[in-house]
mmCIF file of C-alpha atoms and ligand atoms in Angstrom:
data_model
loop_
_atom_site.group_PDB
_atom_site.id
_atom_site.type_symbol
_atom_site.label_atom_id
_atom_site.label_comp_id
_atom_site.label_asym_id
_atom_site.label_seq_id
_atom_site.Cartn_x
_atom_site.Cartn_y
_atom_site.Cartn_z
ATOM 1 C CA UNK D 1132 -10.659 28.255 -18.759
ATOM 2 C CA UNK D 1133 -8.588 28.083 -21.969
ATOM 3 C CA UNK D 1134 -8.836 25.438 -24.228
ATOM 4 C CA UNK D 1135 -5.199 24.410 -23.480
ATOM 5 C CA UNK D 1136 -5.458 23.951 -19.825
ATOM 6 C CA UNK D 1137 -9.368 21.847 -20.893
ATOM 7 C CA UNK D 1138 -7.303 19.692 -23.244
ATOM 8 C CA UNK D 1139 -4.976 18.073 -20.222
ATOM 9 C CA UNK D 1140 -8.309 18.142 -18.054
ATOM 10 C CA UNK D 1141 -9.696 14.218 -17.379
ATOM 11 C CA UNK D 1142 -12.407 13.191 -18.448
ATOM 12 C CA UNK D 1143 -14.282 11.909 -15.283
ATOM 13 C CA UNK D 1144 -15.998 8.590 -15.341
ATOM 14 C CA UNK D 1145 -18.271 7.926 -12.146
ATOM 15 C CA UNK D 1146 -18.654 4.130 -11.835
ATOM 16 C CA UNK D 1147 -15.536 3.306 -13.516
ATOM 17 C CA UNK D 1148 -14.355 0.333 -11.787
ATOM 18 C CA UNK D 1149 -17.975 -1.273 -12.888
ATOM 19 C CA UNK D 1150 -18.573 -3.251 -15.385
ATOM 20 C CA UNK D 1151 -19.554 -0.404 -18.114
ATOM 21 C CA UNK D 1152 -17.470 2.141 -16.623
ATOM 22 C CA UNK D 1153 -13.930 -0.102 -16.363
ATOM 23 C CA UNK D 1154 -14.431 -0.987 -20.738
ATOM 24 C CA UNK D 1155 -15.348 3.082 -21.354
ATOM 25 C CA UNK D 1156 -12.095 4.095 -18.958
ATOM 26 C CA UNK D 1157 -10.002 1.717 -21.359
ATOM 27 C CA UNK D 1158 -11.780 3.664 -24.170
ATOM 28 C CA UNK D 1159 -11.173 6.455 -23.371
ATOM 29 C CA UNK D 1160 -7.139 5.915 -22.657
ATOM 30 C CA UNK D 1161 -6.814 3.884 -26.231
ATOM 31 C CA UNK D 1162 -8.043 7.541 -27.489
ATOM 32 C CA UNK D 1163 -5.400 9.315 -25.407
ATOM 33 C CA UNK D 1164 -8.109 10.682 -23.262
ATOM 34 C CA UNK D 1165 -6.840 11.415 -19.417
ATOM 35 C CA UNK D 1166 -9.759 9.608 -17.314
ATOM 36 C CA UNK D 1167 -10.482 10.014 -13.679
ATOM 37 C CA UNK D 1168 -12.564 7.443 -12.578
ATOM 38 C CA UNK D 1169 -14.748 7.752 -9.726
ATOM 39 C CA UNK D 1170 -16.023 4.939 -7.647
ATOM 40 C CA UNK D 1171 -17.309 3.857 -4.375
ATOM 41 C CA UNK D 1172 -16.446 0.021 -5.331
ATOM 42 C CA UNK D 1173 -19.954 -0.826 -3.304
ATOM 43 C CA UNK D 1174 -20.248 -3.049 -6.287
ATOM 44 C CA UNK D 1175 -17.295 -2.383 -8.660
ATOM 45 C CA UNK D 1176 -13.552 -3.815 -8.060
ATOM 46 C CA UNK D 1177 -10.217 -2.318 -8.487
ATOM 47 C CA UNK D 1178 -9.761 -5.805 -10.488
ATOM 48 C CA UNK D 1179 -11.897 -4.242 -13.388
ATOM 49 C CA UNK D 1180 -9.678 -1.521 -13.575
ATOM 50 C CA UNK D 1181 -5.915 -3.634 -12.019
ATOM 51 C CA UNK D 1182 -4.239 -3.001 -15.669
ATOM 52 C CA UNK D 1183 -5.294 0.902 -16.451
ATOM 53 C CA UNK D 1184 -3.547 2.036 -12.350
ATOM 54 C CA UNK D 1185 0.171 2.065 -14.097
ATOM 55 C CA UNK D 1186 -1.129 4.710 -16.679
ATOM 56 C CA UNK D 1187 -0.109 8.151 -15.570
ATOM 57 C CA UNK D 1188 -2.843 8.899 -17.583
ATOM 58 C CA UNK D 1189 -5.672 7.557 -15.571
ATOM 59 C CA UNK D 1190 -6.408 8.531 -11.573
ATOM 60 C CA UNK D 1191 -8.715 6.816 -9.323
ATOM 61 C CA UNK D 1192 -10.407 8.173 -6.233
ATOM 62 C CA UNK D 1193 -12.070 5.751 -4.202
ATOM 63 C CA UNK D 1194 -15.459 8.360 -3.500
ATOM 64 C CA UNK D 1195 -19.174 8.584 -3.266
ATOM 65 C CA UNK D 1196 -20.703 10.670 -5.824
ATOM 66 C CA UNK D 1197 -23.819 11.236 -3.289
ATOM 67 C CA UNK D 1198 -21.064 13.077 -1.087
ATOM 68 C CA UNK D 1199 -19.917 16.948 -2.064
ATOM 69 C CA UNK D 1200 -17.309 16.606 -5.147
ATOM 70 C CA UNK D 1201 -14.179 18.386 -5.429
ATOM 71 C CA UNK D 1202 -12.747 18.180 -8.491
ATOM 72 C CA UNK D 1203 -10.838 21.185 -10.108
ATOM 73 C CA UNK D 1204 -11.716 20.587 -13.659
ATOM 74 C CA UNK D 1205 -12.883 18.361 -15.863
ATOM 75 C CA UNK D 1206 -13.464 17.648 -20.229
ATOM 76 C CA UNK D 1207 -16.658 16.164 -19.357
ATOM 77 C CA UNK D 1208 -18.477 13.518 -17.323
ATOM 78 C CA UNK D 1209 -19.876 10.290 -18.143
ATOM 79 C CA UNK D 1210 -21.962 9.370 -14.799
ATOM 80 C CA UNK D 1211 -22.305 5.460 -14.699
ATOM 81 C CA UNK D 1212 -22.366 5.584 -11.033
ATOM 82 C CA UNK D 1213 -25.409 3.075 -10.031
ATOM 83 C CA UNK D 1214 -25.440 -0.519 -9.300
ATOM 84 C CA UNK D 1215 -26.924 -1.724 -12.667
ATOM 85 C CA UNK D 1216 -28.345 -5.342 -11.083
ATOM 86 C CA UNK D 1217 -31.922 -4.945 -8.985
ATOM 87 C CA UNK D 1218 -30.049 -7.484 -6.492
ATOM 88 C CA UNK D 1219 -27.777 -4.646 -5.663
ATOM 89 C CA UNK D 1220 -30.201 -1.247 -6.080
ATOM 90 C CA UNK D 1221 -32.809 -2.899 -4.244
ATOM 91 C CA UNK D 1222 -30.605 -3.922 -1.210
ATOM 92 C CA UNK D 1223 -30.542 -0.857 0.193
ATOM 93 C CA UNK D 1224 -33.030 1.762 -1.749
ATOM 94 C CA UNK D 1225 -32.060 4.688 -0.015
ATOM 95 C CA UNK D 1226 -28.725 4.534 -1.197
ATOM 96 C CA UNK D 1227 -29.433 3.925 -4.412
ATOM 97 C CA UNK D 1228 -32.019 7.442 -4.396
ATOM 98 C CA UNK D 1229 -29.056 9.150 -3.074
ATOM 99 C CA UNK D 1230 -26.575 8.206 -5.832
ATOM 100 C CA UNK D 1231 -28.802 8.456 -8.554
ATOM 101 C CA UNK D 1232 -30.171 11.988 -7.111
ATOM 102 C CA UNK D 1233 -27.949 13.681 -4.921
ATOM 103 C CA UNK D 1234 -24.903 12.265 -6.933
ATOM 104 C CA UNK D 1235 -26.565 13.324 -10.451
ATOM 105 C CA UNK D 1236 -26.957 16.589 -8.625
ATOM 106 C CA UNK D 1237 -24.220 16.884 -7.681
ATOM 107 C CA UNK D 1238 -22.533 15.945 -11.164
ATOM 108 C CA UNK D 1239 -24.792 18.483 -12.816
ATOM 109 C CA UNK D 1240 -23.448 21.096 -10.600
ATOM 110 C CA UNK D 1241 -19.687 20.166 -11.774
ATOM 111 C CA UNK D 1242 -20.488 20.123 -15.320
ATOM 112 C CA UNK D 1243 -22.138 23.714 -14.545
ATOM 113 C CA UNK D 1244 -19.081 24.814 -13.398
ATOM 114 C CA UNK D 1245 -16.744 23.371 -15.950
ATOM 115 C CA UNK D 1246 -18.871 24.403 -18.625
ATOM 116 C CA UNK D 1247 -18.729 20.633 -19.709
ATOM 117 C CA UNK D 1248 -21.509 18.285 -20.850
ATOM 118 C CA UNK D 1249 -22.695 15.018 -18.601
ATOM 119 C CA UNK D 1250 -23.606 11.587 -19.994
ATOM 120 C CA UNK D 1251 -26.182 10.108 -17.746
ATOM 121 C CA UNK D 1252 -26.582 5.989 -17.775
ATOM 122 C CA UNK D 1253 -30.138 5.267 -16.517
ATOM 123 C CA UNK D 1254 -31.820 1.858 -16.541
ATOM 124 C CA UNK D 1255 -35.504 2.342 -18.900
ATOM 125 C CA UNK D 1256 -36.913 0.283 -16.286
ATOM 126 C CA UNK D 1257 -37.554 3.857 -14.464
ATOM 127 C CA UNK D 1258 -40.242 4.465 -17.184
ATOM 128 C CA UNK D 1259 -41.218 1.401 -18.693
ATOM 129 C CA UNK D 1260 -42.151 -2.199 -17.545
ATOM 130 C CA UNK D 1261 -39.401 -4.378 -15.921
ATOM 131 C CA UNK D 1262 -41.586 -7.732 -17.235
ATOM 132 C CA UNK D 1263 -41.013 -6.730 -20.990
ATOM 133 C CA UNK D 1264 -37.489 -7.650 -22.791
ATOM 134 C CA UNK D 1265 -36.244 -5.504 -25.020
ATOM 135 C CA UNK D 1266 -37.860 -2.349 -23.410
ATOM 136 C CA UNK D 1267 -39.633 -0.103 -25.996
ATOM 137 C CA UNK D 1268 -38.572 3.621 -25.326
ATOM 138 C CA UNK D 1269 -42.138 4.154 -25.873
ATOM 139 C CA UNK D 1270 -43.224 5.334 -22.280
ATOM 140 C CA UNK D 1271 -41.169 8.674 -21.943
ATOM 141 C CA UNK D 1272 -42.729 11.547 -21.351
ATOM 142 C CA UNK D 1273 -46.273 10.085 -21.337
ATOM 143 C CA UNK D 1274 -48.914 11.320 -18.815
ATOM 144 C CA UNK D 1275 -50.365 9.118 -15.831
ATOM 145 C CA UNK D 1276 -54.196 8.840 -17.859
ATOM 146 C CA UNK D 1277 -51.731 7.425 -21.117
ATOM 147 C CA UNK D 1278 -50.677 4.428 -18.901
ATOM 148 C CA UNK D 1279 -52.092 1.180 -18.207
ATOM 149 C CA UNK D 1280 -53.358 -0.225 -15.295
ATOM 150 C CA UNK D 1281 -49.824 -1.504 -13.856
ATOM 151 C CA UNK D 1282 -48.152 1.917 -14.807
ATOM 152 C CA UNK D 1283 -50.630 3.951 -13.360
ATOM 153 C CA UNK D 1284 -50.289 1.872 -10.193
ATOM 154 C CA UNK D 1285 -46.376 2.114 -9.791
ATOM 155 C CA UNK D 1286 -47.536 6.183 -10.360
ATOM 156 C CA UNK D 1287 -49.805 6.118 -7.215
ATOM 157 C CA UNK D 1288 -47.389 3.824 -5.313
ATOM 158 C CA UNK D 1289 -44.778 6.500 -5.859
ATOM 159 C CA UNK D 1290 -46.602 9.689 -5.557
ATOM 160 C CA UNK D 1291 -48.383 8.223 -2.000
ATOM 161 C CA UNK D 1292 -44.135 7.431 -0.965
ATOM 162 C CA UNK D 1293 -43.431 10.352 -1.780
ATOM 163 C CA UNK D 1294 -45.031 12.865 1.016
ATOM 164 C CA UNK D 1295 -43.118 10.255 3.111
ATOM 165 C CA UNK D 1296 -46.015 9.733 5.586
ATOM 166 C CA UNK D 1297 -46.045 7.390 8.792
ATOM 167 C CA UNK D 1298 -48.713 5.328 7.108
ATOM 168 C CA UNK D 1299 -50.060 4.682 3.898
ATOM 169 C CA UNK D 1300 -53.306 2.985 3.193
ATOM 170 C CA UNK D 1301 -53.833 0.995 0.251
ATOM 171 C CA UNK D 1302 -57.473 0.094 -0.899
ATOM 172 C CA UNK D 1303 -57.302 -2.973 -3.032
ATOM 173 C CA UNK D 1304 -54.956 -1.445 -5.023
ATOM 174 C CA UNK D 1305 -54.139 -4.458 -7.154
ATOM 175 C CA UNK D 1306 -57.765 -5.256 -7.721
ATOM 176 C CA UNK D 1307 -57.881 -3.816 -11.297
ATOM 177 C CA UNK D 1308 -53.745 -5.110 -12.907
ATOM 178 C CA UNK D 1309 -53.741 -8.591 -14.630
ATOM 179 C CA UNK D 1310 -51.963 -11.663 -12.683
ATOM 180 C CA UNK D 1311 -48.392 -10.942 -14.486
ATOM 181 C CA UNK D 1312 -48.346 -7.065 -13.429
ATOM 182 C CA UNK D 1313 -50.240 -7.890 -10.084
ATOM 183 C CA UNK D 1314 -47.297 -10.376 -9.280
ATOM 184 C CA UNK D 1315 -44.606 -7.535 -10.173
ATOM 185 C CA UNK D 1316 -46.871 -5.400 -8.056
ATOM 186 C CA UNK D 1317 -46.155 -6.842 -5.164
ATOM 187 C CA UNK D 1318 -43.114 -8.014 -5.312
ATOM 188 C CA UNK D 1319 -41.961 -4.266 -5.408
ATOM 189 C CA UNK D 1320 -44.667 -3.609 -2.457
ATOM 190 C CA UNK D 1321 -42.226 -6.000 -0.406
ATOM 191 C CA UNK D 1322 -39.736 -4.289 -1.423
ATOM 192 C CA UNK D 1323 -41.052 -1.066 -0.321
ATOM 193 C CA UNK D 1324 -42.528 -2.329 2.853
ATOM 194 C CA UNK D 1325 -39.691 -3.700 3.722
ATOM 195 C CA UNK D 1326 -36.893 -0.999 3.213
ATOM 196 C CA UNK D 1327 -39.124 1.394 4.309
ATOM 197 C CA UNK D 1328 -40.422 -0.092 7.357
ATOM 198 C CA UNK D 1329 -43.959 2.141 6.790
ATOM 199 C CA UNK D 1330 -47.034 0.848 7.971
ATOM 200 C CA UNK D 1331 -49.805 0.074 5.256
ATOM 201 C CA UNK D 1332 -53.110 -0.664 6.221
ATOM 202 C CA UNK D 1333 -53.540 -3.168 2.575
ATOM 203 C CA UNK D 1334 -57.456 -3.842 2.110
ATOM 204 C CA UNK D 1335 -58.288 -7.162 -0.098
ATOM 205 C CA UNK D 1336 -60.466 -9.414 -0.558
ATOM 206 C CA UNK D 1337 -57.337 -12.223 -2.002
ATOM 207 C CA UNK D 1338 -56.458 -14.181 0.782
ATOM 208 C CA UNK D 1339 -53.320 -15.191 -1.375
ATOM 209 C CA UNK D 1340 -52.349 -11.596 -1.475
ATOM 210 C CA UNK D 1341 -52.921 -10.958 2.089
ATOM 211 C CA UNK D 1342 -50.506 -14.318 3.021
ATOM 212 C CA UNK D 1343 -48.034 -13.089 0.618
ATOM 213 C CA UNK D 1344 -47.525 -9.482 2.067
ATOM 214 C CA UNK D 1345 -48.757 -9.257 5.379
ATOM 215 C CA UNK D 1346 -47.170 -9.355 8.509
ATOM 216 C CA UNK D 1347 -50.202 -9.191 10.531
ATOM 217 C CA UNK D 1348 -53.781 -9.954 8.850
ATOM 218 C CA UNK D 1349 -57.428 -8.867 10.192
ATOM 219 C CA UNK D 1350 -59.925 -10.706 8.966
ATOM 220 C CA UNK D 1351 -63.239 -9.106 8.735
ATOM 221 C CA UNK D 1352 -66.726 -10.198 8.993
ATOM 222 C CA UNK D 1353 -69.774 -8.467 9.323
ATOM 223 C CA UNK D 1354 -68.162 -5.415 10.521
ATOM 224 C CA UNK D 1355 -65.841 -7.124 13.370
ATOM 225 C CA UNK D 1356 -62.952 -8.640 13.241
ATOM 226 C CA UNK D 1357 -62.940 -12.395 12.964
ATOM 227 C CA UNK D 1358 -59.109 -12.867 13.760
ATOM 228 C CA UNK D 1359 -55.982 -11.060 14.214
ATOM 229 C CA UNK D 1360 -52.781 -12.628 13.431
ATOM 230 C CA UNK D 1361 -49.743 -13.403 11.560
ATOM 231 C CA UNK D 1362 -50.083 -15.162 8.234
ATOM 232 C CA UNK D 1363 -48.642 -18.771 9.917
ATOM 233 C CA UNK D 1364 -51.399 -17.845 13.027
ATOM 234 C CA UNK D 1365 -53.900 -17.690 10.765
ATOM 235 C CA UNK D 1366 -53.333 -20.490 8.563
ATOM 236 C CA UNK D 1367 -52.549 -22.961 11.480
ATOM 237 C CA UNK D 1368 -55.303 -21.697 14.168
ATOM 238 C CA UNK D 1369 -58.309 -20.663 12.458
ATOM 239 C CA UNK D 1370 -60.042 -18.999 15.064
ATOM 240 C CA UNK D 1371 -63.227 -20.292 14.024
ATOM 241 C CA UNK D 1372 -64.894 -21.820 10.846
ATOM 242 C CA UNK D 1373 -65.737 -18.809 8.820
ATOM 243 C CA UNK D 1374 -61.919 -17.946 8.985
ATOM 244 C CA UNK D 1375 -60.985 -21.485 7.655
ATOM 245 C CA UNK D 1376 -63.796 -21.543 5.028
ATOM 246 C CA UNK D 1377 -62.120 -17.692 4.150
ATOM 247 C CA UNK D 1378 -58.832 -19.044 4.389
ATOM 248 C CA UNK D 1379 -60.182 -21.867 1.965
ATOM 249 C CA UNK D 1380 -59.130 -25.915 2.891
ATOM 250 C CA UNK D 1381 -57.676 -26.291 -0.251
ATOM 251 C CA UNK D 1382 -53.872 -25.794 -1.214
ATOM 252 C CA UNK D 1383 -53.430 -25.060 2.734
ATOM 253 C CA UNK D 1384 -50.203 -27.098 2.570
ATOM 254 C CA UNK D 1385 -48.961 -24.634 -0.593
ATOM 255 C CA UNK D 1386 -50.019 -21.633 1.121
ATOM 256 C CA UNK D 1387 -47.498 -22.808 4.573
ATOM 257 C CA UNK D 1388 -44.815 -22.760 2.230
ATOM 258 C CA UNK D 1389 -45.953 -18.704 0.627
ATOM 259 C CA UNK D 1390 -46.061 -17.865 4.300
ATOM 260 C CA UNK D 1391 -42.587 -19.364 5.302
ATOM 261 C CA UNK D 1392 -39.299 -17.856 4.249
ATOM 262 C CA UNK D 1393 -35.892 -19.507 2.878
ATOM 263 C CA UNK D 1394 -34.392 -18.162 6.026
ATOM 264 C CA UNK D 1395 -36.416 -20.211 8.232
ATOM 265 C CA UNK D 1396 -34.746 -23.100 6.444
ATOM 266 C CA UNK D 1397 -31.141 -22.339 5.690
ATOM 267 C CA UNK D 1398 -28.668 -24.129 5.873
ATOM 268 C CA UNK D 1399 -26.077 -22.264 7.207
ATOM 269 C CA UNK D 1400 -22.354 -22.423 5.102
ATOM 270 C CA UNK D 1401 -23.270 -25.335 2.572
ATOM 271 C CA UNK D 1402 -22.757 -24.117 -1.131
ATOM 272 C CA UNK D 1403 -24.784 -24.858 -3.741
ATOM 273 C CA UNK D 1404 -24.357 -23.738 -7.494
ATOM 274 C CA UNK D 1405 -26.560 -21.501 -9.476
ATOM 275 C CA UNK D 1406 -27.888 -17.672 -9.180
ATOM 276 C CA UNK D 1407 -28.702 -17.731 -5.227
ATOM 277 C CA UNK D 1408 -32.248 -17.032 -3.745
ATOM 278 C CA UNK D 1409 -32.600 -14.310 -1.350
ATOM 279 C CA UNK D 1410 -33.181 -14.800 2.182
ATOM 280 C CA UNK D 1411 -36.590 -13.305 2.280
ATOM 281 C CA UNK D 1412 -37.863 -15.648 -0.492
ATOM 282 C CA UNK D 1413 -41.033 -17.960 0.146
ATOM 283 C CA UNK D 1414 -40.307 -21.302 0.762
ATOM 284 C CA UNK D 1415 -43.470 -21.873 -2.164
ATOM 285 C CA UNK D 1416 -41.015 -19.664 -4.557
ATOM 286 C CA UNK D 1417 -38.090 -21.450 -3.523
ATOM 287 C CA UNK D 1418 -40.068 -25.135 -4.549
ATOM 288 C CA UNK D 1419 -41.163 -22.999 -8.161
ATOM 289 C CA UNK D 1420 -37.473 -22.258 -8.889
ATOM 290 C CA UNK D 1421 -35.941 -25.910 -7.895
ATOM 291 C CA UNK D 1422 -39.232 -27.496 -10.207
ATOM 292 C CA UNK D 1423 -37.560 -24.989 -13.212
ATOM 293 C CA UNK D 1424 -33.883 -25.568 -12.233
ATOM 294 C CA UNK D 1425 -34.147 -29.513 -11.882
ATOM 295 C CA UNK D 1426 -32.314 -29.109 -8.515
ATOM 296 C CA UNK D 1427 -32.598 -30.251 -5.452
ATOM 297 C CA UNK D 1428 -30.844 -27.723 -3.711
ATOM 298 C CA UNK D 1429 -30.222 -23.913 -4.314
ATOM 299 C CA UNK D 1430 -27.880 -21.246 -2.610
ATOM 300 C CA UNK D 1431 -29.265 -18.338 -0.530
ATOM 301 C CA UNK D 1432 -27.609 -15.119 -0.309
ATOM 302 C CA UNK D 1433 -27.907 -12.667 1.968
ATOM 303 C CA UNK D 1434 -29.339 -8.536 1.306
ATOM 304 C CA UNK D 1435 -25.999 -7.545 0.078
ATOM 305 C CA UNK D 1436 -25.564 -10.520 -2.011
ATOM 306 C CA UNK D 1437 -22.964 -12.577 -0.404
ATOM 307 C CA UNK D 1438 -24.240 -16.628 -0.824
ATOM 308 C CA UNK D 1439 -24.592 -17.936 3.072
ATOM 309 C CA UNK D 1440 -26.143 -21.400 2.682
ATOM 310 C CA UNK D 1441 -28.323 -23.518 0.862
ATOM 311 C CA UNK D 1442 -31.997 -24.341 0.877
ATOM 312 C CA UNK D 1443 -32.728 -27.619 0.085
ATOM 313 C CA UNK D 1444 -35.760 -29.720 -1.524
ATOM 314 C CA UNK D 1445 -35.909 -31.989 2.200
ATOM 315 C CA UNK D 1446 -36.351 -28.781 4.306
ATOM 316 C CA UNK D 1447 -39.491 -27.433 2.948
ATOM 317 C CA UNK D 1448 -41.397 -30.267 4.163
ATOM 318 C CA UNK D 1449 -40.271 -30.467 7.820
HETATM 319 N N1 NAD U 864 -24.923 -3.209 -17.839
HETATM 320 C C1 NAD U 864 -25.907 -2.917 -18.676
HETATM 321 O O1 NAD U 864 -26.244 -3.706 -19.583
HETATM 322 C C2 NAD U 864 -26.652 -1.602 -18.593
HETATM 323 C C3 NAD U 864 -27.673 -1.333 -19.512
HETATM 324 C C4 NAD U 864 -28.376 -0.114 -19.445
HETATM 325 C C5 NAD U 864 -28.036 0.820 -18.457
HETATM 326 N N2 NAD U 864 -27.047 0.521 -17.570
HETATM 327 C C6 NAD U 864 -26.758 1.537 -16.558
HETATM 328 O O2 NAD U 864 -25.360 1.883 -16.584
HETATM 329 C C7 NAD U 864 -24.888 2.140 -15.254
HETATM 330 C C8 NAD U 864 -23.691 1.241 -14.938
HETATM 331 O O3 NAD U 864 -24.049 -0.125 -15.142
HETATM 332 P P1 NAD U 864 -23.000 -1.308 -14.893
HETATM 333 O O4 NAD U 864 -23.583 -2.523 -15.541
HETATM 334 O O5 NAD U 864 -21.621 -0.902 -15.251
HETATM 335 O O6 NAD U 864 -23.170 -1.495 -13.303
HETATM 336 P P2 NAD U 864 -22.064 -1.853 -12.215
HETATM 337 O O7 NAD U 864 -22.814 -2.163 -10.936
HETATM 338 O O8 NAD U 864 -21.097 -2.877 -12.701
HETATM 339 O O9 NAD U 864 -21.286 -0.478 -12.061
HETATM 340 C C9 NAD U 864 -21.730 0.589 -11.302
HETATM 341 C C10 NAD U 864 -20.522 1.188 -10.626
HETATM 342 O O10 NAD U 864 -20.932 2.331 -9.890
HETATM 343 C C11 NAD U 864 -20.289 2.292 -8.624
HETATM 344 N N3 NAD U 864 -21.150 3.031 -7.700
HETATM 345 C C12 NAD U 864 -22.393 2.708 -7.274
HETATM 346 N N4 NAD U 864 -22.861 3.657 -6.447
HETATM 347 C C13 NAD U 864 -21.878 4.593 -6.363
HETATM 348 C C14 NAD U 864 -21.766 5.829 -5.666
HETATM 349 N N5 NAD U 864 -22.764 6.277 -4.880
HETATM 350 N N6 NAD U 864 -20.636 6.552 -5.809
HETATM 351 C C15 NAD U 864 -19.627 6.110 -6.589
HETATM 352 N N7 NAD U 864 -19.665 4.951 -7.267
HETATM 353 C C16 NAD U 864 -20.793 4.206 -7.157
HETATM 354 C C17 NAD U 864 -20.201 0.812 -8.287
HETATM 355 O O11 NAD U 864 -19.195 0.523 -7.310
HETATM 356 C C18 NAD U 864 -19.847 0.232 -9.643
HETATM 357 O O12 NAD U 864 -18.463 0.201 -9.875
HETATM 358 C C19 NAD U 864 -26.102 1.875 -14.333
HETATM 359 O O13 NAD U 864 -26.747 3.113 -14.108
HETATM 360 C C20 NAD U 864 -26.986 0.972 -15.167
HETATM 361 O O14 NAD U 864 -28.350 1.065 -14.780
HETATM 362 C C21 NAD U 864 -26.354 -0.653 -17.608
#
């Protein structure tokens, strides 16, 4: 490739109808830079980009980056492709693994063949500790025994995940984290459990724990099991008075709302304002974030974002 034939080549921006991507495009065209801009819009909008389409500098190809590219030639890459917000990478994780791997991949392998350089946006949360703002840059490269407790967790988390077997068993895994990381903990173990649909056999001795992740609990004593049922079974018919005592008579009325979801409350096409809740939030998180947000009523959205109702402060006592 000669340098002439390089110069008219575009500069190709994945993600550039995003909300990085569309301000670097308009960059790049105030410096007389040809961009092609790359974007599956799952979370972009032609909007962000409306006034750069008259340019005859400046393409756009509607396109996954996770599917096989074909692009002839290019002066280098700037990959921005990746919903940014956790509301969008977590609602649907395996999408999100296949842009950020197959589509890097596949990026890599065009600036290979160009003989170009690639810019790679990445979120430090992939290293570091989503509950501290700013992020020191501090974790990089550090080895699983250089960790703490939390770290080393996410480690094993990902590490059992990643042999992708039918079922994982976890052994009070959160025993050993303080309260903050235990609480981030499992919060991604939902996550997981949920996108995943694996079965983990979760051993603890927190009945809180068990209420918040279960679907099904077993409660053991001396070697048998004292009952076997859903988090609501268990808290509503104790099968018997060591399960009660376990279960513990105080709070019981907070620990109905941990075990009962937003969506068994909505109210279906009422708007509320404010960041929505997700439908899979406890009714118990649901009362936290009205008591914060001096509301009385919050929206709900649904896995892909889209508000669908309201939950309000009268529904989580019926
Ligand atoms: N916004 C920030 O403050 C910030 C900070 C640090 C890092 N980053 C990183 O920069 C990148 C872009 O962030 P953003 O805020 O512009 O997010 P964004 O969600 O606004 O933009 C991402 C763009 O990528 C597109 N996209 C997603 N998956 C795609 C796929 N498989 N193929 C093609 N296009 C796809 C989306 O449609 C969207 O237009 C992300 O990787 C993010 O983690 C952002």
């Amino acid at each position: 490739m000669d340098m002439l034939s390089r110069q008219s080549a575009p500069m190709i921006v994945t993600g550039g109808a995003g909300f990085l991507g569309s301000h670097l495009c308009e960059r790049l065209l105030d410096l007389d830079i040809p961009v092609l801009c790359i974007d599956s819009l799952i979370t972009g909008s032609l909007a962000n980009i409306e006034g750069l389409l008259a340019d005859p500098r400046f393409q756009f190809r509607k396109m996954d980056v996770s599917d096989p590219p074909e692009f002839e030639d290019a002066r280098g890459i700037f990959n921005l492709a990746c919903p940014a917000s956790p509301l969008h990478y977590q609602a649907d994780p395996i999408r999100t693994t296949m842009t950020s791997v197959r589509g890097t991949f596949n990026l890599l392998e065009v600036a290979r063949t160009c003989g170009v350089q690639l810019l790679q946006a990445s979120t430090s949360e992939v290293y570091g500790d989503p509950a501290i703002h700013p992020q020191p840059e501090s974790y990089r490269g550090k080895y699983p025994h250089q960790l703490s407790g939390g770290e080393q967790q996410r480690v094993g988390v990902a590490r059992a995940l990643a042999a992708d077997p039918e079922l994982l068993l976890m052994d009070e895994p959160f025993a050993a984290v303080d309260p903050i990381t235990r609480d981030a903990l499992q919060v991604e173990l939902a996550y997981i459990h949920r996108s995943t649909a694996k079965t983990i056999v979760f051993v603890t001795h927190d009945v809180e724990e068990a209420l918040r992740l279960a679907t099904r609990i077993a409660i053991m004593h001396e070697g048998r099991i004292a009952q076997l049922g859903s988090p609501l079974d268990i808290l509503e018919h104790p099968a018997s008075e060591f399960v009660s005592d376990f279960v513990g008579h105080q709070g019981v009325g907070l620990k109905l709302l941990s075990v009962r979801k937003v969506s068994d409350r909505l109210r279906p096409g009422e708007t509320a304002d404010g960041d929505p809740l997700h439908l899979d939030t406890s009714l118990r998180d649901a009362l936290s974030a009205m008591t914060m947000r001096l509301t009385d009523r919050l929206p709900v959205c649904d896995a892909e974002g889209r508000k669908i109702g309201v939950i309000a402060l009268a529904d989580l006592v019926r």
